mmCIF file of C-alpha atoms in Angstrom:
data_model
loop_
_atom_site.group_PDB
_atom_site.id
_atom_site.type_symbol
_atom_site.label_atom_id
_atom_site.label_comp_id
_atom_site.label_asym_id
_atom_site.label_seq_id
_atom_site.Cartn_x
_atom_site.Cartn_y
_atom_site.Cartn_z
ATOM 1 C CA UNK A 55 -15.200 163.612 67.104
ATOM 2 C CA UNK A 56 -14.274 165.899 69.928
ATOM 3 C CA UNK A 57 -13.534 164.567 73.341
ATOM 4 C CA UNK A 58 -13.076 166.612 76.684
ATOM 5 C CA UNK A 59 -9.721 166.900 77.697
ATOM 6 C CA UNK A 60 -10.415 165.155 81.196
ATOM 7 C CA UNK A 61 -12.227 162.353 79.542
ATOM 8 C CA UNK A 62 -9.469 161.644 77.124
ATOM 9 C CA UNK A 63 -6.774 161.771 79.559
ATOM 10 C CA UNK A 64 -8.734 159.274 81.880
ATOM 11 C CA UNK A 65 -9.465 157.041 79.322
ATOM 12 C CA UNK A 66 -5.990 156.603 77.793
ATOM 13 C CA UNK A 67 -4.656 156.363 81.222
ATOM 14 C CA UNK A 68 -6.895 153.664 82.241
ATOM 15 C CA UNK A 69 -5.857 151.701 78.783
ATOM 16 C CA UNK A 70 -2.158 152.080 80.167
ATOM 17 C CA UNK A 71 -3.086 151.075 83.662
ATOM 18 C CA UNK A 72 -4.724 147.923 82.038
ATOM 19 C CA UNK A 73 -1.460 146.924 80.679
ATOM 20 C CA UNK A 74 0.159 147.425 84.219
ATOM 21 C CA UNK A 75 1.905 150.814 83.872
ATOM 22 C CA UNK A 76 2.129 152.354 87.279
ATOM 23 C CA UNK A 77 -0.429 155.416 87.796
ATOM 24 C CA UNK A 78 2.035 157.969 87.755
ATOM 25 C CA UNK A 79 3.783 156.738 84.757
ATOM 26 C CA UNK A 80 0.367 156.187 82.985
ATOM 27 C CA UNK A 81 -0.861 159.615 83.815
ATOM 28 C CA UNK A 82 2.432 161.146 82.753
ATOM 29 C CA UNK A 83 2.453 159.258 79.306
ATOM 30 C CA UNK A 84 -1.053 160.314 78.751
ATOM 31 C CA UNK A 85 -0.517 163.983 79.528
ATOM 32 C CA UNK A 86 2.479 164.393 76.859
ATOM 33 C CA UNK A 87 0.677 162.186 74.230
ATOM 34 C CA UNK A 88 -2.539 164.400 74.306
ATOM 35 C CA UNK A 89 -0.518 167.680 74.474
ATOM 36 C CA UNK A 90 0.747 166.421 71.178
ATOM 37 C CA UNK A 91 -2.822 166.429 69.833
ATOM 38 C CA UNK A 92 -3.698 169.576 71.289
ATOM 39 C CA UNK A 93 -0.913 171.393 69.446
ATOM 40 C CA UNK A 94 -1.884 169.604 66.239
ATOM 41 C CA UNK A 95 0.793 167.123 66.195
ATOM 42 C CA UNK A 96 -1.480 164.462 65.801
ATOM 43 C CA UNK A 97 0.926 161.879 64.280
ATOM 44 C CA UNK A 98 2.692 161.843 67.803
ATOM 45 C CA UNK A 99 -0.622 161.862 69.868
ATOM 46 C CA UNK A 100 -2.925 159.360 71.293
ATOM 47 C CA UNK A 101 -2.640 157.751 67.776
ATOM 48 C CA UNK A 102 0.256 156.090 69.377
ATOM 49 C CA UNK A 103 -1.492 154.513 72.268
ATOM 50 C CA UNK A 104 -2.300 151.006 70.239
ATOM 51 C CA UNK A 105 1.410 150.722 69.291
ATOM 52 C CA UNK A 106 2.545 151.440 72.550
ATOM 53 C CA UNK A 107 0.252 149.003 74.159
ATOM 54 C CA UNK A 108 1.531 146.397 71.671
ATOM 55 C CA UNK A 109 5.226 146.981 72.601
ATOM 56 C CA UNK A 110 4.347 146.746 76.330
ATOM 57 C CA UNK A 111 2.626 143.523 75.798
ATOM 58 C CA UNK A 112 5.278 142.195 73.847
ATOM 59 C CA UNK A 113 7.887 142.755 76.635
ATOM 60 C CA UNK A 114 9.658 145.886 75.050
ATOM 61 C CA UNK A 115 9.134 148.113 77.722
ATOM 62 C CA UNK A 116 10.105 148.202 81.338
ATOM 63 C CA UNK A 117 7.145 148.784 83.471
ATOM 64 C CA UNK A 118 8.918 149.173 86.794
ATOM 65 C CA UNK A 119 12.165 151.311 85.593
ATOM 66 C CA UNK A 120 15.100 152.760 87.976
ATOM 67 C CA UNK A 121 15.308 156.027 86.298
ATOM 68 C CA UNK A 122 17.816 157.929 87.739
ATOM 69 C CA UNK A 123 20.023 160.937 86.725
ATOM 70 C CA UNK A 124 23.842 160.085 86.618
ATOM 71 C CA UNK A 125 27.039 161.764 85.647
ATOM 72 C CA UNK A 126 25.791 164.943 87.173
ATOM 73 C CA UNK A 127 27.374 168.352 87.039
ATOM 74 C CA UNK A 128 25.649 171.845 87.895
ATOM 75 C CA UNK A 129 24.961 172.364 83.940
ATOM 76 C CA UNK A 130 24.565 168.640 82.718
ATOM 77 C CA UNK A 131 23.162 165.110 83.563
ATOM 78 C CA UNK A 132 22.376 161.784 81.830
ATOM 79 C CA UNK A 133 19.009 160.304 82.649
ATOM 80 C CA UNK A 134 19.262 156.534 82.837
ATOM 81 C CA UNK A 135 15.966 155.430 81.401
ATOM 82 C CA UNK A 136 16.169 151.797 82.255
ATOM 83 C CA UNK A 137 14.041 151.174 79.185
ATOM 84 C CA UNK A 138 10.880 152.829 80.568
ATOM 85 C CA UNK A 139 8.390 154.658 78.650
ATOM 86 C CA UNK A 140 9.888 157.457 76.741
ATOM 87 C CA UNK A 141 7.597 160.104 77.819
ATOM 88 C CA UNK A 142 8.395 159.529 81.696
ATOM 89 C CA UNK A 143 12.233 159.396 80.742
ATOM 90 C CA UNK A 144 12.037 162.920 78.787
ATOM 91 C CA UNK A 145 9.934 164.223 81.438
ATOM 92 C CA UNK A 146 12.427 163.737 84.053
ATOM 93 C CA UNK A 147 15.353 165.018 81.521
ATOM 94 C CA UNK A 148 13.519 168.367 80.978
ATOM 95 C CA UNK A 149 12.516 168.864 84.829
ATOM 96 C CA UNK A 150 16.246 168.337 85.941
ATOM 97 C CA UNK A 151 17.535 170.642 82.995
ATOM 98 C CA UNK A 152 14.931 173.342 84.092
ATOM 99 C CA UNK A 153 16.002 172.788 87.611
ATOM 100 C CA UNK A 154 19.814 173.104 86.803
ATOM 101 C CA UNK A 155 19.602 176.112 84.400
ATOM 102 C CA UNK A 156 17.619 178.040 86.937
ATOM 103 C CA UNK A 157 20.393 177.640 89.279
ATOM 104 C CA UNK A 158 23.336 177.662 86.945
ATOM 105 C CA UNK A 159 21.931 179.492 83.863
ATOM 106 C CA UNK A 160 22.190 176.742 81.660
ATOM 107 C CA UNK A 161 22.145 173.123 81.338
ATOM 108 C CA UNK A 162 22.302 170.187 78.847
ATOM 109 C CA UNK A 163 20.573 166.822 79.495
ATOM 110 C CA UNK A 164 20.759 163.620 77.563
ATOM 111 C CA UNK A 165 18.755 160.396 77.977
ATOM 112 C CA UNK A 166 19.943 156.862 77.162
ATOM 113 C CA UNK A 167 17.834 153.593 77.525
ATOM 114 C CA UNK A 168 14.799 155.684 76.530
ATOM 115 C CA UNK A 169 11.982 155.171 74.267
ATOM 116 C CA UNK A 170 10.090 156.809 71.684
ATOM 117 C CA UNK A 171 8.931 160.185 73.330
ATOM 118 C CA UNK A 172 6.383 161.571 71.012
ATOM 119 C CA UNK A 173 6.263 165.202 69.795
ATOM 120 C CA UNK A 174 9.498 167.286 70.384
ATOM 121 C CA UNK A 175 7.845 170.701 70.922
ATOM 122 C CA UNK A 176 5.993 169.114 73.816
ATOM 123 C CA UNK A 177 9.186 169.204 75.810
ATOM 124 C CA UNK A 178 10.649 172.610 74.695
ATOM 125 C CA UNK A 179 7.478 174.268 75.942
ATOM 126 C CA UNK A 180 7.681 172.860 79.230
ATOM 127 C CA UNK A 181 10.705 175.055 79.355
ATOM 128 C CA UNK A 182 9.485 177.987 77.834
ATOM 129 C CA UNK A 183 6.436 177.998 80.341
ATOM 130 C CA UNK A 184 8.981 178.549 82.934
ATOM 131 C CA UNK A 185 10.452 181.658 80.886
ATOM 132 C CA UNK A 186 13.643 179.703 79.181
ATOM 133 C CA UNK A 187 14.814 178.815 76.006
ATOM 134 C CA UNK A 188 15.074 175.301 75.110
ATOM 135 C CA UNK A 189 16.528 173.075 72.110
ATOM 136 C CA UNK A 190 15.521 169.554 71.799
ATOM 137 C CA UNK A 191 17.122 166.605 69.836
ATOM 138 C CA UNK A 192 15.963 163.024 69.269
ATOM 139 C CA UNK A 193 17.145 160.057 67.479
ATOM 140 C CA UNK A 194 14.029 158.760 65.728
ATOM 141 C CA UNK A 195 12.740 155.110 66.639
ATOM 142 C CA UNK A 196 13.087 153.731 63.345
ATOM 143 C CA UNK A 197 15.602 154.378 60.485
ATOM 144 C CA UNK A 198 13.569 155.691 57.063
ATOM 145 C CA UNK A 199 16.486 156.812 54.802
ATOM 146 C CA UNK A 200 19.901 156.681 53.871
ATOM 147 C CA UNK A 201 22.829 159.386 54.455
ATOM 148 C CA UNK A 202 22.936 161.513 51.469
ATOM 149 C CA UNK A 203 24.641 159.799 48.452
ATOM 150 C CA UNK A 204 23.729 156.056 50.045
ATOM 151 C CA UNK A 205 21.309 153.673 49.887
ATOM 152 C CA UNK A 206 21.397 151.856 53.015
ATOM 153 C CA UNK A 207 18.504 153.207 55.865
ATOM 154 C CA UNK A 208 20.653 154.324 58.494
ATOM 155 C CA UNK A 209 19.054 157.625 59.657
ATOM 156 C CA UNK A 210 15.541 158.424 61.199
ATOM 157 C CA UNK A 211 13.383 161.421 61.104
ATOM 158 C CA UNK A 212 15.502 162.700 64.005
ATOM 159 C CA UNK A 213 13.769 165.788 65.205
ATOM 160 C CA UNK A 214 14.574 169.055 66.387
ATOM 161 C CA UNK A 215 12.580 171.582 68.455
ATOM 162 C CA UNK A 216 13.479 175.250 69.567
ATOM 163 C CA UNK A 217 11.327 177.383 71.856
ATOM 164 C CA UNK A 218 11.706 181.032 72.965
ATOM 165 C CA UNK A 219 9.609 181.860 75.923
ATOM 166 C CA UNK A 220 7.075 185.180 75.918
ATOM 167 C CA UNK A 221 4.835 186.215 78.596
ATOM 168 C CA UNK A 222 3.141 183.218 79.218
ATOM 169 C CA UNK A 223 4.614 180.231 77.293
ATOM 170 C CA UNK A 224 6.486 180.104 74.151
ATOM 171 C CA UNK A 225 6.500 183.140 71.723
ATOM 172 C CA UNK A 226 8.081 180.998 69.029
ATOM 173 C CA UNK A 227 8.023 177.063 69.034
ATOM 174 C CA UNK A 228 9.799 175.367 66.208
ATOM 175 C CA UNK A 229 9.122 171.438 66.092
ATOM 176 C CA UNK A 230 10.154 169.483 62.762
ATOM 177 C CA UNK A 231 11.537 166.590 61.709
ATOM 178 C CA UNK A 232 14.722 166.416 59.465
ATOM 179 C CA UNK A 233 12.761 164.521 56.697
ATOM 180 C CA UNK A 234 10.257 166.458 54.699
ATOM 181 C CA UNK A 235 7.498 164.543 56.512
ATOM 182 C CA UNK A 236 7.538 162.665 59.654
ATOM 183 C CA UNK A 237 6.543 159.058 60.090
ATOM 184 C CA UNK A 238 3.705 160.167 62.153
ATOM 185 C CA UNK A 239 2.213 162.360 59.719
ATOM 186 C CA UNK A 240 2.294 159.664 56.962
ATOM 187 C CA UNK A 241 0.502 157.163 59.296
ATOM 188 C CA UNK A 242 -2.206 159.678 59.972
ATOM 189 C CA UNK A 243 -2.679 159.736 56.050
ATOM 190 C CA UNK A 244 -2.502 156.328 55.709
ATOM 191 C CA UNK A 245 -5.225 156.185 58.307
ATOM 192 C CA UNK A 246 -7.404 158.952 56.415
ATOM 193 C CA UNK A 247 -7.013 157.371 53.194
ATOM 194 C CA UNK A 248 -5.416 160.111 51.776
ATOM 195 C CA UNK A 249 -2.246 160.471 49.389
ATOM 196 C CA UNK A 250 1.272 161.883 49.936
ATOM 197 C CA UNK A 251 2.593 164.840 48.068
ATOM 198 C CA UNK A 252 5.404 163.657 45.442
ATOM 199 C CA UNK A 253 8.872 164.236 47.201
ATOM 200 C CA UNK A 254 7.821 162.907 50.729
ATOM 201 C CA UNK A 255 8.813 159.319 49.930
ATOM 202 C CA UNK A 256 10.999 158.165 46.757
ATOM 203 C CA UNK A 257 11.740 154.656 45.598
ATOM 204 C CA UNK A 258 15.471 153.810 45.440
ATOM 205 C CA UNK A 259 15.328 154.364 41.452
ATOM 206 C CA UNK A 260 14.278 157.938 42.447
ATOM 207 C CA UNK A 261 10.600 157.638 41.174
ATOM 208 C CA UNK A 262 7.926 158.929 43.895
ATOM 209 C CA UNK A 263 5.627 157.244 46.392
ATOM 210 C CA UNK A 264 2.327 159.066 47.130
ATOM 211 C CA UNK A 265 0.362 156.079 48.647
ATOM 212 C CA UNK A 266 1.390 156.443 52.253
ATOM 213 C CA UNK A 267 0.741 152.435 52.885
ATOM 214 C CA UNK A 268 3.397 151.899 50.619
ATOM 215 C CA UNK A 269 5.966 154.504 52.437
ATOM 216 C CA UNK A 270 8.104 151.544 53.686
ATOM 217 C CA UNK A 271 8.772 150.655 50.184
ATOM 218 C CA UNK A 272 10.967 153.671 49.712
ATOM 219 C CA UNK A 273 12.947 156.348 51.527
ATOM 220 C CA UNK A 274 11.929 159.629 53.495
ATOM 221 C CA UNK A 275 13.400 162.406 51.925
ATOM 222 C CA UNK A 276 15.622 165.013 53.993
ATOM 223 C CA UNK A 277 14.851 168.620 54.205
ATOM 224 C CA UNK A 278 16.971 170.480 52.099
ATOM 225 C CA UNK A 279 19.100 167.858 50.281
ATOM 226 C CA UNK A 280 22.324 167.320 51.831
ATOM 227 C CA UNK A 281 21.905 170.160 54.112
ATOM 228 C CA UNK A 282 19.207 168.270 56.049
ATOM 229 C CA UNK A 283 21.023 165.078 56.040
ATOM 230 C CA UNK A 284 23.822 166.524 57.600
ATOM 231 C CA UNK A 285 21.813 168.090 60.228
ATOM 232 C CA UNK A 286 20.104 164.801 60.776
ATOM 233 C CA UNK A 287 23.527 163.220 61.399
ATOM 234 C CA UNK A 288 24.484 165.900 64.115
ATOM 235 C CA UNK A 289 21.359 165.335 65.912
ATOM 236 C CA UNK A 290 22.049 161.590 65.805
ATOM 237 C CA UNK A 291 25.357 161.984 67.214
ATOM 238 C CA UNK A 292 24.468 164.463 69.877
ATOM 239 C CA UNK A 293 21.335 162.845 71.199
ATOM 240 C CA UNK A 294 22.367 159.274 70.647
ATOM 241 C CA UNK A 295 26.408 158.677 70.111
ATOM 242 C CA UNK A 296 27.206 161.223 72.931
ATOM 243 C CA UNK A 297 24.732 159.482 75.523
ATOM 244 C CA UNK A 298 25.673 155.973 74.544
ATOM 245 C CA UNK A 299 22.424 155.521 72.991
ATOM 246 C CA UNK A 300 21.416 154.153 69.686
ATOM 247 C CA UNK A 301 22.110 155.710 66.342
ATOM 248 C CA UNK A 302 22.331 154.654 62.519
ATOM 249 C CA UNK A 303 22.800 150.721 62.205
ATOM 250 C CA UNK A 304 22.175 150.162 66.114
ATOM 251 C CA UNK A 305 18.703 151.855 65.859
ATOM 252 C CA UNK A 306 15.684 149.266 65.461
ATOM 253 C CA UNK A 307 12.286 149.957 64.573
ATOM 254 C CA UNK A 308 10.224 149.971 67.807
ATOM 255 C CA UNK A 309 7.153 149.105 65.922
ATOM 256 C CA UNK A 310 8.265 146.187 63.960
ATOM 257 C CA UNK A 311 10.277 144.625 66.557
ATOM 258 C CA UNK A 312 8.355 145.418 69.765
ATOM 259 C CA UNK A 313 9.822 142.863 71.888
ATOM 260 C CA UNK A 314 13.540 144.699 71.955
ATOM 261 C CA UNK A 315 14.778 147.191 73.926
ATOM 262 C CA UNK A 316 15.365 150.501 71.597
ATOM 263 C CA UNK A 317 17.723 152.421 73.769
ATOM 264 C CA UNK A 318 16.715 155.536 72.278
ATOM 265 C CA UNK A 319 18.318 158.671 73.115
ATOM 266 C CA UNK A 320 17.395 162.304 73.315
ATOM 267 C CA UNK A 321 18.779 165.560 74.586
ATOM 268 C CA UNK A 322 17.423 168.820 76.019
ATOM 269 C CA UNK A 323 19.408 172.298 76.478
ATOM 270 C CA UNK A 324 17.692 174.899 78.639
ATOM 271 C CA UNK A 325 18.758 178.474 79.167
ATOM 272 C CA UNK A 326 17.724 181.611 81.150
ATOM 273 C CA UNK A 327 17.379 184.511 78.962
ATOM 274 C CA UNK A 328 18.540 186.995 81.445
ATOM 275 C CA UNK A 329 22.267 185.735 81.078
ATOM 276 C CA UNK A 330 21.958 187.997 78.337
ATOM 277 C CA UNK A 331 19.326 190.763 79.120
ATOM 278 C CA UNK A 332 16.569 191.196 81.346
ATOM 279 C CA UNK A 333 13.839 188.574 80.741
ATOM 280 C CA UNK A 334 11.148 191.263 80.343
ATOM 281 C CA UNK A 335 13.302 193.188 78.027
ATOM 282 C CA UNK A 336 14.159 190.090 76.239
ATOM 283 C CA UNK A 337 10.615 189.117 75.630
ATOM 284 C CA UNK A 338 9.543 192.356 74.561
ATOM 285 C CA UNK A 339 12.107 192.468 71.760
ATOM 286 C CA UNK A 340 11.070 188.957 70.612
ATOM 287 C CA UNK A 341 7.409 190.157 70.411
ATOM 288 C CA UNK A 342 8.342 193.115 68.681
ATOM 289 C CA UNK A 343 10.687 191.125 65.999
ATOM 290 C CA UNK A 344 7.913 188.633 65.411
ATOM 291 C CA UNK A 345 5.474 191.117 64.867
ATOM 292 C CA UNK A 346 7.277 192.678 62.192
ATOM 293 C CA UNK A 347 7.828 189.138 60.518
ATOM 294 C CA UNK A 348 3.885 188.417 60.661
ATOM 295 C CA UNK A 349 3.229 191.828 59.124
ATOM 296 C CA UNK A 350 5.302 190.802 56.162
ATOM 297 C CA UNK A 351 2.531 189.247 54.208
ATOM 298 C CA UNK A 352 0.111 192.190 54.747
ATOM 299 C CA UNK A 353 -2.922 192.372 54.154
ATOM 300 C CA UNK A 354 -2.677 188.752 55.641
ATOM 301 C CA UNK A 355 -0.600 187.608 58.642
ATOM 302 C CA UNK A 356 2.262 185.397 58.135
ATOM 303 C CA UNK A 357 2.594 182.623 60.475
ATOM 304 C CA UNK A 358 5.227 181.996 62.755
ATOM 305 C CA UNK A 359 6.329 178.701 64.068
ATOM 306 C CA UNK A 360 3.974 177.805 67.069
ATOM 307 C CA UNK A 361 1.148 180.258 65.991
ATOM 308 C CA UNK A 362 -1.263 177.634 64.599
ATOM 309 C CA UNK A 363 -0.238 175.142 67.357
ATOM 310 C CA UNK A 364 -0.974 177.928 69.888
ATOM 311 C CA UNK A 365 -4.229 178.421 68.218
ATOM 312 C CA UNK A 366 -5.313 174.810 67.955
ATOM 313 C CA UNK A 367 -4.489 174.163 71.577
ATOM 314 C CA UNK A 368 -6.449 177.259 72.853
ATOM 315 C CA UNK A 369 -9.447 175.997 70.823
ATOM 316 C CA UNK A 370 -9.366 172.192 71.588
ATOM 317 C CA UNK A 371 -8.981 173.143 75.212
ATOM 318 C CA UNK A 372 -12.175 175.134 75.206
ATOM 319 C CA UNK A 373 -14.169 172.746 72.533
ATOM 320 C CA UNK A 374 -12.577 169.337 73.257
ATOM 321 C CA UNK A 375 -9.649 167.219 71.581
ATOM 322 C CA UNK A 376 -10.490 166.620 67.934
ATOM 323 C CA UNK A 377 -9.818 162.998 67.030
ATOM 324 C CA UNK A 378 -10.321 161.208 63.714
ATOM 325 C CA UNK A 379 -12.750 158.217 63.294
ATOM 326 C CA UNK A 380 -9.819 155.840 63.102
ATOM 327 C CA UNK A 381 -7.854 157.144 65.842
ATOM 328 C CA UNK A 382 -11.069 156.911 68.236
ATOM 329 C CA UNK A 383 -12.005 153.402 66.766
ATOM 330 C CA UNK A 384 -8.311 152.368 67.370
ATOM 331 C CA UNK A 385 -8.455 153.563 70.875
ATOM 332 C CA UNK A 386 -11.995 151.645 71.538
ATOM 333 C CA UNK A 387 -10.508 148.713 70.009
ATOM 334 C CA UNK A 388 -7.521 148.454 72.471
ATOM 335 C CA UNK A 389 -10.053 149.141 75.307
ATOM 336 C CA UNK A 390 -12.244 146.530 74.270
ATOM 337 C CA UNK A 391 -9.397 144.013 73.837
ATOM 338 C CA UNK A 392 -8.131 144.739 77.400
ATOM 339 C CA UNK A 393 -11.560 144.337 78.941
ATOM 340 C CA UNK A 394 -12.183 147.876 80.005
ATOM 341 C CA UNK A 395 -15.976 147.961 78.874
ATOM 342 C CA UNK A 396 -15.788 151.627 77.876
ATOM 343 C CA UNK A 397 -15.721 153.715 74.698
ATOM 344 C CA UNK A 398 -14.582 157.278 74.229
ATOM 345 C CA UNK A 399 -18.375 158.111 73.312
ATOM 346 C CA UNK A 400 -19.867 156.570 76.318
#
C-alpha cells in the first residue's frame, strides 16, 4: 500500500507519543525512519517501530534523556545520549558537526550511550544537503558474525555511509553494511516469505542458510572476506571504543534484551569541500566524473551509489510511501494495542 508522507509521519509520531515519547523526539524519530523508507532502506524504516515500542515498554529507552555535547573543541565533540532514542541522539550529532564544520572547515562528532539510529545514509544526506562531504560510522545493535577466522559472534553489521554533495543534496551517496546483507534486509525478506541468496548467512560448518527465519542459527558474512572483517573492526573501534561506547563482547542485541541499555556508538565526520577548491567548481567536477562512470555501461546507464535511492525518494514523495502488507499490518497492530483506534488505511 502507499501512504501519503504526512499521514505516515503523523501516524508513527502518534504511536511514539502513545508510549510517552516527547512530541519533539517522536517527530524526529518518525522523520528519520520514514526517510529511510523513502530511500528504499526498508529494513531501517518504519518496520522498526514495533521493536522500538517493545524496547520502550520494557524500559530499555530513557524517554526524558539529558542529551548534551561534551568534550568540545572547534572541530570535535562527544554527544552523551543518556540512553535516548538513537535518531534523536544522532540528529544532534549531525547538526553539531555541520555547525562546527561551517565555522572550522571540518568536524568529527561521536556518540556514546546512544541507541539504534536506523539507516546510515539518512545522516550523511543531512550534511550533503548543506553542501558538505560526510562520512558516518556506527556499531550495529547486535553481533551477528565472528572476526575472520573466529567462531564467536563479536561483530555486527557495522555500517558506513559516504555522501558527496551536488547542487541540491548528495550527488554520490554510499550506504552499506560491512556484511554482505544487513539484518534489516534479512528481516524484510522474512516478512515477505522470500529466500536469501546463498552467501548471505553461513552455518558454523560452512553450509549456507537461505531461509531468513533461520538466520540467527548462523553467521552473517563480511563483504570482501577478511578485508570486510577488518573494515568492520575499524568502524567498531572508531564509532564505539573511541567514544566509550559498546564494541565486540560489550554489544547487546537490542531486540533480544529490550530492557537493557545498549550504549550504542556512532560517529559522523563532516567537511567543507571549499577547503580544497571552490564549491561550485568541485560539484561540477564531481558531476562530470560521475557522468563518465554512468556512461560506462552504454547503451545502458551504470547506476552510481545513491541513484536508485534518489529515484525512489522522488517517486514516493509524489505517490506516497510504499509499505508492504506485513509492515502496514505491524504498524496497525501496535496502534491497536496502544488503543489509538486508528489504522493506516483509515
